[in-house]
PDB file of C-alpha atoms in Angstrom:
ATOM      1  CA  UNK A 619      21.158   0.566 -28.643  1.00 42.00           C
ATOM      2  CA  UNK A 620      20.232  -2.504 -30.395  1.00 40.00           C
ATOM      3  CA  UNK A 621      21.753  -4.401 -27.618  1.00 41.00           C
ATOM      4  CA  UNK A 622      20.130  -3.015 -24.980  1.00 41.00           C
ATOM      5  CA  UNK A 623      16.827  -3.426 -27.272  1.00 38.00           C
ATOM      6  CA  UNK A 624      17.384  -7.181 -27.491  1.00 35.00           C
ATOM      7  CA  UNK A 625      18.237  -7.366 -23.748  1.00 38.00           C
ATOM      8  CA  UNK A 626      14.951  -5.792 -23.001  1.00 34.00           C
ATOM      9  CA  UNK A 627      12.379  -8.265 -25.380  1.00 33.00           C
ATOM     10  CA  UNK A 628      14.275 -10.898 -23.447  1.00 32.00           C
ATOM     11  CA  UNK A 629      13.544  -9.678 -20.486  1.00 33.00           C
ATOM     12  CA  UNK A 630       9.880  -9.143 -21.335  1.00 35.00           C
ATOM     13  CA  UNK A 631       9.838 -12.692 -21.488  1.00 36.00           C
ATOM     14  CA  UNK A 632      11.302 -13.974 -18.239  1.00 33.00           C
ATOM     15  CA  UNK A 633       9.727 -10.973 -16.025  1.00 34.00           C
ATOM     16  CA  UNK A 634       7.543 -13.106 -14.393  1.00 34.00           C
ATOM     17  CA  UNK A 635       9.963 -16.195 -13.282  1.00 34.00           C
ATOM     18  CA  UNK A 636      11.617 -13.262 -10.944  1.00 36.00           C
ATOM     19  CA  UNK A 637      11.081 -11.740  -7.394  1.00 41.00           C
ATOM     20  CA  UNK A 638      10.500  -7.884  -7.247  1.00 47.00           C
ATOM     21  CA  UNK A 639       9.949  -4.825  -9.629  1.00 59.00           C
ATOM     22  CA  UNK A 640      10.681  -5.193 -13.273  1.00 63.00           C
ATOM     23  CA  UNK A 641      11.998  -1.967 -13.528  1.00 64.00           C
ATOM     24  CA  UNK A 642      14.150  -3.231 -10.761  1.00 68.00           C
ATOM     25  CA  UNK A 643      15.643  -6.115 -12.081  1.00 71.00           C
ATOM     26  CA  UNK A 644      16.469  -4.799 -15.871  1.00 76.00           C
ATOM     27  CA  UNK A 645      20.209  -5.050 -16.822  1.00 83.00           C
ATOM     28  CA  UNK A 646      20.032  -0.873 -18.239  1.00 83.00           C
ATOM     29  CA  UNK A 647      18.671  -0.137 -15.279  1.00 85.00           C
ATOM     30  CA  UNK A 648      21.362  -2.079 -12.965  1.00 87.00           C
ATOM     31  CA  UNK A 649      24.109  -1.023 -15.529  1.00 88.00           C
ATOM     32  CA  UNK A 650      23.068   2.867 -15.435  1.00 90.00           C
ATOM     33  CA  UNK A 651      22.616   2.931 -11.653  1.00 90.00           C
ATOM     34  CA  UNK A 652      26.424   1.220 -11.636  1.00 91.00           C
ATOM     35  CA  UNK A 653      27.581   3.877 -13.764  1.00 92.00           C
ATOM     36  CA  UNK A 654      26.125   6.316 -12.027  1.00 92.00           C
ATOM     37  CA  UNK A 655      27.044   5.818  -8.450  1.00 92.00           C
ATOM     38  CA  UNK A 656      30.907   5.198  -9.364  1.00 91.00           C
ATOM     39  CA  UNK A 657      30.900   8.546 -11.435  1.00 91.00           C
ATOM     40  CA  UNK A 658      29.282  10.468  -9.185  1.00 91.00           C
ATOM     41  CA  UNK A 659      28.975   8.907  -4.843  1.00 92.00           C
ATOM     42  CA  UNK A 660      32.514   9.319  -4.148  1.00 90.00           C
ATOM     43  CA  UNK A 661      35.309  11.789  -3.821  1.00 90.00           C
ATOM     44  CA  UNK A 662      35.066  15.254  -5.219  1.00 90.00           C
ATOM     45  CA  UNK A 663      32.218  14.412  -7.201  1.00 91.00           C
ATOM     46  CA  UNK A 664      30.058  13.644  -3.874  1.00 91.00           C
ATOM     47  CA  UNK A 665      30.949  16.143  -2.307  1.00 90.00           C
ATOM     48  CA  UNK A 666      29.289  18.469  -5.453  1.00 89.00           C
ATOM     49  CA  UNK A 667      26.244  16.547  -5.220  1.00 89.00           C
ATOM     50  CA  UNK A 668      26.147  17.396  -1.532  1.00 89.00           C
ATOM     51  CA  UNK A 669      26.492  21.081  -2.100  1.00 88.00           C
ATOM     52  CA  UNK A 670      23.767  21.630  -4.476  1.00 88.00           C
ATOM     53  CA  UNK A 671      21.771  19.083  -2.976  1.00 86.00           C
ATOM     54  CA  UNK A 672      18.493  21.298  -1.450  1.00 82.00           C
ATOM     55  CA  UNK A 673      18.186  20.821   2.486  1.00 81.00           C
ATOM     56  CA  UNK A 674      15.038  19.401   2.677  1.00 70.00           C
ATOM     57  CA  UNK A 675      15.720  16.340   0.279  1.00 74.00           C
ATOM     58  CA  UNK A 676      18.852  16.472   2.310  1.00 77.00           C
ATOM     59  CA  UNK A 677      16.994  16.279   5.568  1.00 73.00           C
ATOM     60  CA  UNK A 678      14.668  13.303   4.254  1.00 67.00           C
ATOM     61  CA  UNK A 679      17.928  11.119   4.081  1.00 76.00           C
ATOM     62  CA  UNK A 680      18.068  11.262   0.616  1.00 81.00           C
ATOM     63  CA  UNK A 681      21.512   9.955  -1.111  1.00 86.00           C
ATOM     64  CA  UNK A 682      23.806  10.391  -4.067  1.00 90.00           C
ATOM     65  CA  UNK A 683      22.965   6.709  -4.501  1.00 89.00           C
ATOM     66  CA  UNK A 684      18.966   7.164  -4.360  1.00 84.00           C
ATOM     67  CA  UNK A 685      19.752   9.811  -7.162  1.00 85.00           C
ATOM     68  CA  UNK A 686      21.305   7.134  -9.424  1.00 89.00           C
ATOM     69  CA  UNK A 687      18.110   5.149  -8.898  1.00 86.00           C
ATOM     70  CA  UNK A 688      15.978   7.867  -9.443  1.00 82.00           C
ATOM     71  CA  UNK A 689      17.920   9.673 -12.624  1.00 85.00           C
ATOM     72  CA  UNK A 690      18.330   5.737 -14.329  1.00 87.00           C
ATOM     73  CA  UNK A 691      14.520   4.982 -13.684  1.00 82.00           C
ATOM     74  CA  UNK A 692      13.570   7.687 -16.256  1.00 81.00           C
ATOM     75  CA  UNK A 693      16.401   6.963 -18.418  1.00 83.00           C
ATOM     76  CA  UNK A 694      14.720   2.951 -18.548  1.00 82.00           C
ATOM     77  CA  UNK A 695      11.652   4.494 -19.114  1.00 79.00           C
ATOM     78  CA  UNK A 696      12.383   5.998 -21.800  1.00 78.00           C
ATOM     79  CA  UNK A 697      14.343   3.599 -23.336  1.00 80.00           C
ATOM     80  CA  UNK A 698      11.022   1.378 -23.136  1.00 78.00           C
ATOM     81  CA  UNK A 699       8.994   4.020 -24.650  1.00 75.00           C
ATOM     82  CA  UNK A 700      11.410   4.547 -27.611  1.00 78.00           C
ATOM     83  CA  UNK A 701      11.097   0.531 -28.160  1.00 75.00           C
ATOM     84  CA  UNK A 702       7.384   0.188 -27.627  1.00 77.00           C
ATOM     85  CA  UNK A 703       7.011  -1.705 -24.322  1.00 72.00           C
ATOM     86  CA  UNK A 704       4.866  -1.182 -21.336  1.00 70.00           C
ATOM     87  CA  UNK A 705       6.704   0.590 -19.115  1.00 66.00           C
ATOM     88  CA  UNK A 706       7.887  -1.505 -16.243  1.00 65.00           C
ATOM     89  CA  UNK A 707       6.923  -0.728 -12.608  1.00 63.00           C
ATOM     90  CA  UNK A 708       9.923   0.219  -9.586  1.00 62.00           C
ATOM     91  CA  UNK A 709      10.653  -0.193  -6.516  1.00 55.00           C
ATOM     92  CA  UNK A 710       7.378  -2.530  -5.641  1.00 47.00           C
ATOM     93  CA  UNK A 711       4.471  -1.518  -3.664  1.00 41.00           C
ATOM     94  CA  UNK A 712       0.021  -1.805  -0.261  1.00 34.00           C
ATOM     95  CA  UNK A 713      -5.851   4.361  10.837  1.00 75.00           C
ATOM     96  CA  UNK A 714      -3.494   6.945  11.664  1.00 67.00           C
ATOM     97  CA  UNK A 715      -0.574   5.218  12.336  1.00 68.00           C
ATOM     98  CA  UNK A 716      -0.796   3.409   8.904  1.00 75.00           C
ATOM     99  CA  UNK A 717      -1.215   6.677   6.730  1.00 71.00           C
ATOM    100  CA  UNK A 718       2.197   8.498   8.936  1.00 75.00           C
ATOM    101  CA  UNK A 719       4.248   5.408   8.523  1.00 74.00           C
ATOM    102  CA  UNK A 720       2.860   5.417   4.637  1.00 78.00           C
ATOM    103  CA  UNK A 721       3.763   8.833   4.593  1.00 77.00           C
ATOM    104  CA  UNK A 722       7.395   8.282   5.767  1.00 79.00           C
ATOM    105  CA  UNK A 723       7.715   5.284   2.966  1.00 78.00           C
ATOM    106  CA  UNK A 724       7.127   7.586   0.344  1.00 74.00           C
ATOM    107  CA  UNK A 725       9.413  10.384   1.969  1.00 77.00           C
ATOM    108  CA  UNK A 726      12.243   8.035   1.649  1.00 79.00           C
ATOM    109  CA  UNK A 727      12.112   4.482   0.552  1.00 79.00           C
ATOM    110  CA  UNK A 728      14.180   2.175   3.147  1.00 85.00           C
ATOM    111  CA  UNK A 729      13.620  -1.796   4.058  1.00 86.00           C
ATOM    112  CA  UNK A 730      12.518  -0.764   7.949  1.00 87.00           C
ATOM    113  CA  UNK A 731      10.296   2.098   6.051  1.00 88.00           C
ATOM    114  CA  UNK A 732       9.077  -0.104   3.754  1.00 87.00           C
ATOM    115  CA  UNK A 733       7.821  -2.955   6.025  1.00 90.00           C
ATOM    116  CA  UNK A 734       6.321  -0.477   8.768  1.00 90.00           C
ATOM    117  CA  UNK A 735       4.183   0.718   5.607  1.00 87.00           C
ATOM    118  CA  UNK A 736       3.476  -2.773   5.056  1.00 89.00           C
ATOM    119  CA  UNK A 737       2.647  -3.947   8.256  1.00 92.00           C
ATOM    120  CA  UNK A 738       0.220  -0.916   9.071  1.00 89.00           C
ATOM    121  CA  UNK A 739      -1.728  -1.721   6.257  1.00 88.00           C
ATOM    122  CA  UNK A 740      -2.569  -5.453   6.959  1.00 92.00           C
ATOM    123  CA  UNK A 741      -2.838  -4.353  10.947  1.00 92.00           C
ATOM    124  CA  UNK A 742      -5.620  -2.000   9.341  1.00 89.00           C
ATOM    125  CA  UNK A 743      -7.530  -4.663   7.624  1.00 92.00           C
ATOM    126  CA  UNK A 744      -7.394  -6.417  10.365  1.00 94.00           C
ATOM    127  CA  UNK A 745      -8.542  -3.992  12.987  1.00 91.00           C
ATOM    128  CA  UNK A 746     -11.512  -3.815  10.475  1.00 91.00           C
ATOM    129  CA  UNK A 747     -12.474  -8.024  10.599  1.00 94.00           C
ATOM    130  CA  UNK A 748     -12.096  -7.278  14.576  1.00 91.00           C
ATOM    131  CA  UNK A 749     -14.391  -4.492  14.628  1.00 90.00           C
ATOM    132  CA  UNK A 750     -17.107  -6.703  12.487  1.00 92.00           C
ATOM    133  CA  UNK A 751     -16.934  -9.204  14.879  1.00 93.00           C
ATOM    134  CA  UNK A 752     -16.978  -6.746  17.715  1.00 89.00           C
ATOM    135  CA  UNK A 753     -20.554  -5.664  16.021  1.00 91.00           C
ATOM    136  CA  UNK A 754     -22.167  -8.506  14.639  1.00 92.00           C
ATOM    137  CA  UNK A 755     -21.125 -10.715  17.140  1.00 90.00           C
ATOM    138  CA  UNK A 756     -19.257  -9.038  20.346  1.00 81.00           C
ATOM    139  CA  UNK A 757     -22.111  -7.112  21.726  1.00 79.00           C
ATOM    140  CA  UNK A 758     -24.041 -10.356  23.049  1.00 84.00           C
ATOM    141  CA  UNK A 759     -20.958 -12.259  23.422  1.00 87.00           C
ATOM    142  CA  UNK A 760     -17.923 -10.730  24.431  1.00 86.00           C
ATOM    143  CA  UNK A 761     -15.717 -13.759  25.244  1.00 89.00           C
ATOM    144  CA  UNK A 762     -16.210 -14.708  21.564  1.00 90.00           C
ATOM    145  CA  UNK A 763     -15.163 -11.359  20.301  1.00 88.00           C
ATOM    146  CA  UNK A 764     -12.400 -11.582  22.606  1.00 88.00           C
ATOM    147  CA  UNK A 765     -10.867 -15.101  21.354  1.00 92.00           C
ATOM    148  CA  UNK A 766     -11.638 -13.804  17.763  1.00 94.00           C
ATOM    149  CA  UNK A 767      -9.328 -10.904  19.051  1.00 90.00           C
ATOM    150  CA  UNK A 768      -6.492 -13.377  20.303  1.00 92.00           C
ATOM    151  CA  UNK A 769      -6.379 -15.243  16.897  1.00 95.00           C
ATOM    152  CA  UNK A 770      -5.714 -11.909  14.958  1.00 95.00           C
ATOM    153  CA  UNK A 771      -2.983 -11.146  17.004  1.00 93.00           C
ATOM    154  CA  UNK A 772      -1.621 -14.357  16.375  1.00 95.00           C
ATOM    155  CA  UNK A 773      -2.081 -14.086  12.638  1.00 95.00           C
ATOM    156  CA  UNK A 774      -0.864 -10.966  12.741  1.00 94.00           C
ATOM    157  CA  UNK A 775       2.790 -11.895  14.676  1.00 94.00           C
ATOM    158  CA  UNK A 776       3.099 -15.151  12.223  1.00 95.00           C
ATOM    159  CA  UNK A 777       2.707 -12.500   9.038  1.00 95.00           C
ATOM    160  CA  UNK A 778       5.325 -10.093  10.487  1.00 94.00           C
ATOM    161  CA  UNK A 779       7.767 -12.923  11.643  1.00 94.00           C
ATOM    162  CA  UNK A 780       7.576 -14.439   8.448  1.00 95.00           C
ATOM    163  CA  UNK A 781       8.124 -11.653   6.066  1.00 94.00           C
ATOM    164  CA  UNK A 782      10.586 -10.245   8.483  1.00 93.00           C
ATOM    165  CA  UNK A 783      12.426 -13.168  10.119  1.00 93.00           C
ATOM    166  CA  UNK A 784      11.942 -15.694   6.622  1.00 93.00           C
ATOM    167  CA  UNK A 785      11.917 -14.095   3.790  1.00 91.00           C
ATOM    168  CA  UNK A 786      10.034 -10.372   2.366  1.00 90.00           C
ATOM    169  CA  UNK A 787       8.204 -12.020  -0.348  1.00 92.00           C
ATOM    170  CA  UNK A 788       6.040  -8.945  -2.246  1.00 88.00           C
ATOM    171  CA  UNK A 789       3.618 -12.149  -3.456  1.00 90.00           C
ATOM    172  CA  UNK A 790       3.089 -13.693  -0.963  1.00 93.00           C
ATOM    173  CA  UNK A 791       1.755  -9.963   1.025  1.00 92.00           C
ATOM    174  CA  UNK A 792      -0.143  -8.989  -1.600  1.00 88.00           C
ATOM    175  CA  UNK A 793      -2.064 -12.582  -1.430  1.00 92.00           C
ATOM    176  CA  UNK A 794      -2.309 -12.569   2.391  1.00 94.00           C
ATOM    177  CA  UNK A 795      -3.970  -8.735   2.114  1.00 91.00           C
ATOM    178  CA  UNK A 796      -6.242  -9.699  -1.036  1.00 89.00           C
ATOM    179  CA  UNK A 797      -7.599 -12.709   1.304  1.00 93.00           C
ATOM    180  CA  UNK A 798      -8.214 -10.652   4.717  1.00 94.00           C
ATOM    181  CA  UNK A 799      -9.349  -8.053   2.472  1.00 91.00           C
ATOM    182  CA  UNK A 800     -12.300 -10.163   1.115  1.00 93.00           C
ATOM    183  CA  UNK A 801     -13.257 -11.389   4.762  1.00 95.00           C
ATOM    184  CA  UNK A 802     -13.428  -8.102   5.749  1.00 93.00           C
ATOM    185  CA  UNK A 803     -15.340  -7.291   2.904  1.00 93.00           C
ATOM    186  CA  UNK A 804     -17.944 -10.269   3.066  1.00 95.00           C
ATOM    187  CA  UNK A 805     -18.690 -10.076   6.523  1.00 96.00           C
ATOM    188  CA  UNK A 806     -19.052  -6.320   6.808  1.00 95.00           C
ATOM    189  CA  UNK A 807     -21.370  -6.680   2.900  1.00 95.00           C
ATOM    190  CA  UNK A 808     -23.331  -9.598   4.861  1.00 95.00           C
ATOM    191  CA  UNK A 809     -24.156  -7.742   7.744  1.00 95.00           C
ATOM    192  CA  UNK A 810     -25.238  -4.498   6.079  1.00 94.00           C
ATOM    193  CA  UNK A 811     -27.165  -6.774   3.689  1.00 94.00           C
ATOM    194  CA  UNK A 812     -29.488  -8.319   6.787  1.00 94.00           C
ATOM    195  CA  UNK A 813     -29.676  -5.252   8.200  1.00 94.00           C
ATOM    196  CA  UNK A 814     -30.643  -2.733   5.153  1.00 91.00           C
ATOM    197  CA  UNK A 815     -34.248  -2.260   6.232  1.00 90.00           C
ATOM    198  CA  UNK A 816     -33.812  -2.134  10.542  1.00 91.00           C
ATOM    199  CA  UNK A 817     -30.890   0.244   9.862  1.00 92.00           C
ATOM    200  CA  UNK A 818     -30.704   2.947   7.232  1.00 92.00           C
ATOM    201  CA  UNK A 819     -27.916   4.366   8.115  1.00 93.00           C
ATOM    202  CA  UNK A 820     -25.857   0.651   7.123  1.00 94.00           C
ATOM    203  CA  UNK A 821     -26.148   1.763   3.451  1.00 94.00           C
ATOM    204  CA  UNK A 822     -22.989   4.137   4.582  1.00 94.00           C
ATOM    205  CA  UNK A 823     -21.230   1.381   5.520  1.00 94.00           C
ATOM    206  CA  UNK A 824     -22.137  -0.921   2.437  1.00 94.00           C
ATOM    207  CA  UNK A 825     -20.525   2.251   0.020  1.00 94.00           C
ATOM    208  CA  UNK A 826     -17.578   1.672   2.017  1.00 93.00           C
ATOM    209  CA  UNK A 827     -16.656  -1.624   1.577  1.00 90.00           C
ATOM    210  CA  UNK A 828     -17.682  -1.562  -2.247  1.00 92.00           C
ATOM    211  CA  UNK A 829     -15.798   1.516  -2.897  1.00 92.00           C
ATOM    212  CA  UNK A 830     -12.725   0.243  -0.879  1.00 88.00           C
ATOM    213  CA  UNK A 831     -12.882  -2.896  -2.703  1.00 84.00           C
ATOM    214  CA  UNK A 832     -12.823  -0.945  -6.151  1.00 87.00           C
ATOM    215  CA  UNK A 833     -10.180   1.324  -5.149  1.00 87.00           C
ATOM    216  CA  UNK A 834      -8.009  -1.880  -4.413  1.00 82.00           C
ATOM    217  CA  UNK A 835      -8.036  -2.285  -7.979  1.00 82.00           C
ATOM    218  CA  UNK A 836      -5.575   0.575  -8.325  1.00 82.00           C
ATOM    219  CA  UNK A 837      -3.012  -1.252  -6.375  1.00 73.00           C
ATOM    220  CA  UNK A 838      -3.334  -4.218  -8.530  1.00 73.00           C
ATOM    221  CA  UNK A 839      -3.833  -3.244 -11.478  1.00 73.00           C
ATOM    222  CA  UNK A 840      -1.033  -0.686 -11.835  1.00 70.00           C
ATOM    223  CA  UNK A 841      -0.273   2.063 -14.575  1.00 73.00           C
ATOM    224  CA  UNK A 842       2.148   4.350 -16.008  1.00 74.00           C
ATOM    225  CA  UNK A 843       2.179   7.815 -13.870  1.00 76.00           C
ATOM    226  CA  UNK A 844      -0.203  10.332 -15.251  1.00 76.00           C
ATOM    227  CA  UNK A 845       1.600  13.367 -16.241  1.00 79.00           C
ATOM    228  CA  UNK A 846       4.449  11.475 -14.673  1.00 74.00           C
ATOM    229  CA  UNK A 847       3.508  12.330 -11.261  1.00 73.00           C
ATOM    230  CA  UNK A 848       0.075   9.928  -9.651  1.00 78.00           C
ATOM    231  CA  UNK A 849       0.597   6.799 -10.238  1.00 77.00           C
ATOM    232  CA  UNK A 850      -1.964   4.209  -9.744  1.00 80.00           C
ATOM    233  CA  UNK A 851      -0.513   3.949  -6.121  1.00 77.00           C
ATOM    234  CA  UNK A 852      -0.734   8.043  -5.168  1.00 79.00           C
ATOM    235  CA  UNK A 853      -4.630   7.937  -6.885  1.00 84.00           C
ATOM    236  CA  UNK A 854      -5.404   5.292  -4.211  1.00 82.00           C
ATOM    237  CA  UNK A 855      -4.030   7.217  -1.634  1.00 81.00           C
ATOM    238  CA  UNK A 856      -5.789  10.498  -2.570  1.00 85.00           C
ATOM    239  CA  UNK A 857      -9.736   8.236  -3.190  1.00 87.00           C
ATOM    240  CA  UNK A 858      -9.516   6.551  -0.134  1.00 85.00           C
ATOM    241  CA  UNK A 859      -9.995  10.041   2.232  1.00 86.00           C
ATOM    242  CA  UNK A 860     -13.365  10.648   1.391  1.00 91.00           C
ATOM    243  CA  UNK A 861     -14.003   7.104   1.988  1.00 91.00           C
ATOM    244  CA  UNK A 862     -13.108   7.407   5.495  1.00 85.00           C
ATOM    245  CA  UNK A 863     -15.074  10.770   6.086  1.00 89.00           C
ATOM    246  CA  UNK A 864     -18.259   8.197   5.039  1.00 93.00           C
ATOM    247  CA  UNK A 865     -16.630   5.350   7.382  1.00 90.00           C
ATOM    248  CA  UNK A 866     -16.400   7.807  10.749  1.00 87.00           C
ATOM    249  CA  UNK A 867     -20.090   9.123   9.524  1.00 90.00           C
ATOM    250  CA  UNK A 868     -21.145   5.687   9.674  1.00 92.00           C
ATOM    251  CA  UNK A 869     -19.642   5.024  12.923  1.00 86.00           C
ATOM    252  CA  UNK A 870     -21.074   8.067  14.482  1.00 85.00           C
ATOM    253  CA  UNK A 871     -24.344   7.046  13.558  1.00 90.00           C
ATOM    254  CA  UNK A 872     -24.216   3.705  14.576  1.00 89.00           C
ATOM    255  CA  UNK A 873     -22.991   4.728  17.929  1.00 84.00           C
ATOM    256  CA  UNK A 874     -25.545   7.190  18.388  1.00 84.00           C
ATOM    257  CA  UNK A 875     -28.435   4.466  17.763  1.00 87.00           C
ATOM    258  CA  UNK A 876     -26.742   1.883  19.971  1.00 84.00           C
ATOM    259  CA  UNK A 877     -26.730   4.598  22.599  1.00 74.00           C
ATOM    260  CA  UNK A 878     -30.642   5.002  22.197  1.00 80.00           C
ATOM    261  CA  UNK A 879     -31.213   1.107  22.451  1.00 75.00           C
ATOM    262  CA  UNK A 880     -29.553   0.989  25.474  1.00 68.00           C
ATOM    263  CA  UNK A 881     -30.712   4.222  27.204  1.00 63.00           C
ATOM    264  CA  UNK A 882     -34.706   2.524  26.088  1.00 65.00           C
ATOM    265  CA  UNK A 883     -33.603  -0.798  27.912  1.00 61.00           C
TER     266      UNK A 883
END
């Protein structure tokens, strides 16, 4: 135990010269996940863990060797309790189609799961800086929305290809969302700003952005599981539906008084 203690204060130190999850890249962790899959994911022993495995973990493609990681996470954990650290983060975190392919990370953790989840999430922001431009700018001059449109794209298919034909690097996402994410958020804050007093109904769209923003902290600024079950990633995920039910409100009355301008000219 002492061992293992010492390997962990050194690894408090280093942690931040490394690439991925701390949890991840502890030597208990590694050693227990070792362990774990040669006792128990092969031979008689896997079959077992197939038999009283319950069908619908079964049917999310969950293995003997997703177990180990799972089982050995807690076992880290609580080593790191029982010592007095912080306990270390896993497996690294980040419209429609972005909340299902979200959903299907979290039902089972794989690299094509994981960048889909990703991906969705900076299309998203994206989409967002589009439709901005689309409003503020794009109604009296459509060409320019729809150049601003071709260079998103283009941004877009260089941040994919990168992180999928270069290298994955966690930082480097997390920068690249954190810096669309406060264009989106200027540009939308400036226009609602100039147009507080023509159009009530932009104070809807202000909350939005602020509370998005704020809720963003929750994926930065991560935390131990409460009760061992939300983590700061699962709060963010349960805030930010409300957020949208404002969002669409917004929309809707926007719409509904651009429809009136133009029905008037």
């Amino acid at each position: 135990m002492a061992g293992q203690a010492a390997r962990l204060v050194l690894l408090a130190g280093v942690a931040t010269l490394a690439s991925g999850s701390q949890g991840d890249r502890e030597p208990v962790y590694r050693d227990c996940v070792l362990r774990c899959e040669e006792r128990n994911c092969s031979g008689e022993a896997l079959n077992h863990f197939r038999s009283r495995q319950p069908i619908y973990m079964s049917l999310a493609g969950w293995t003997c060797q997703d177990d180990c990681k799972y089982e050995c996470m807690w076992v880290t954990v609580g080593l790191y309790l029982q010592e007095g650290h912080k306990v270390p983060q896993f497996h690294g975190k980040v419209s429609l189609n972005a909340w299902f392919w979200s959903t299907v990370f979290h039902t089972k953790d794989t690299a094509l799961t994981e960048k889909m989840d990703y991906f969705c999430a900076s299309t998203v922001i994206l989409h967002s800086i589009y439709l901005c431009c689309v409003r503020t700018v794009g109604l009296q001059r459509p060409t320019v929305a729809s150049a601003f449109r071709a260079l998103l794209l283009l941004l877009l298919t260089a941040h994919v290809s990168y992180l999928s034909l270069v290298r994955f690097d966690y930082g480097y996402n997390l920068a690249a969302n954190v810096a669309i994410g406060l264009v989106n958020l200027v540009w939308w804050l400036a226009w609602c700003l100039w147009n507080r007093q023509q159009l009530p109904h932009v104070r809807k769209c202000m909350a939005v952005v602020l509370l998005l923003q704020g809720l963003s902290l929750l994926e930065l600024l991560d935390f131990p599981p409460l009760f061992w079950v939300l983590d700061a990633h699962a709060i963010w995920h349960i805030s930010t539906i409300p957020v949208h039910v404002l969002f669409f409100s917004f929309l809707e009355e926007d719409s509904l008084y651009l429809l009136k301008g133009s029905k008037l000219d």
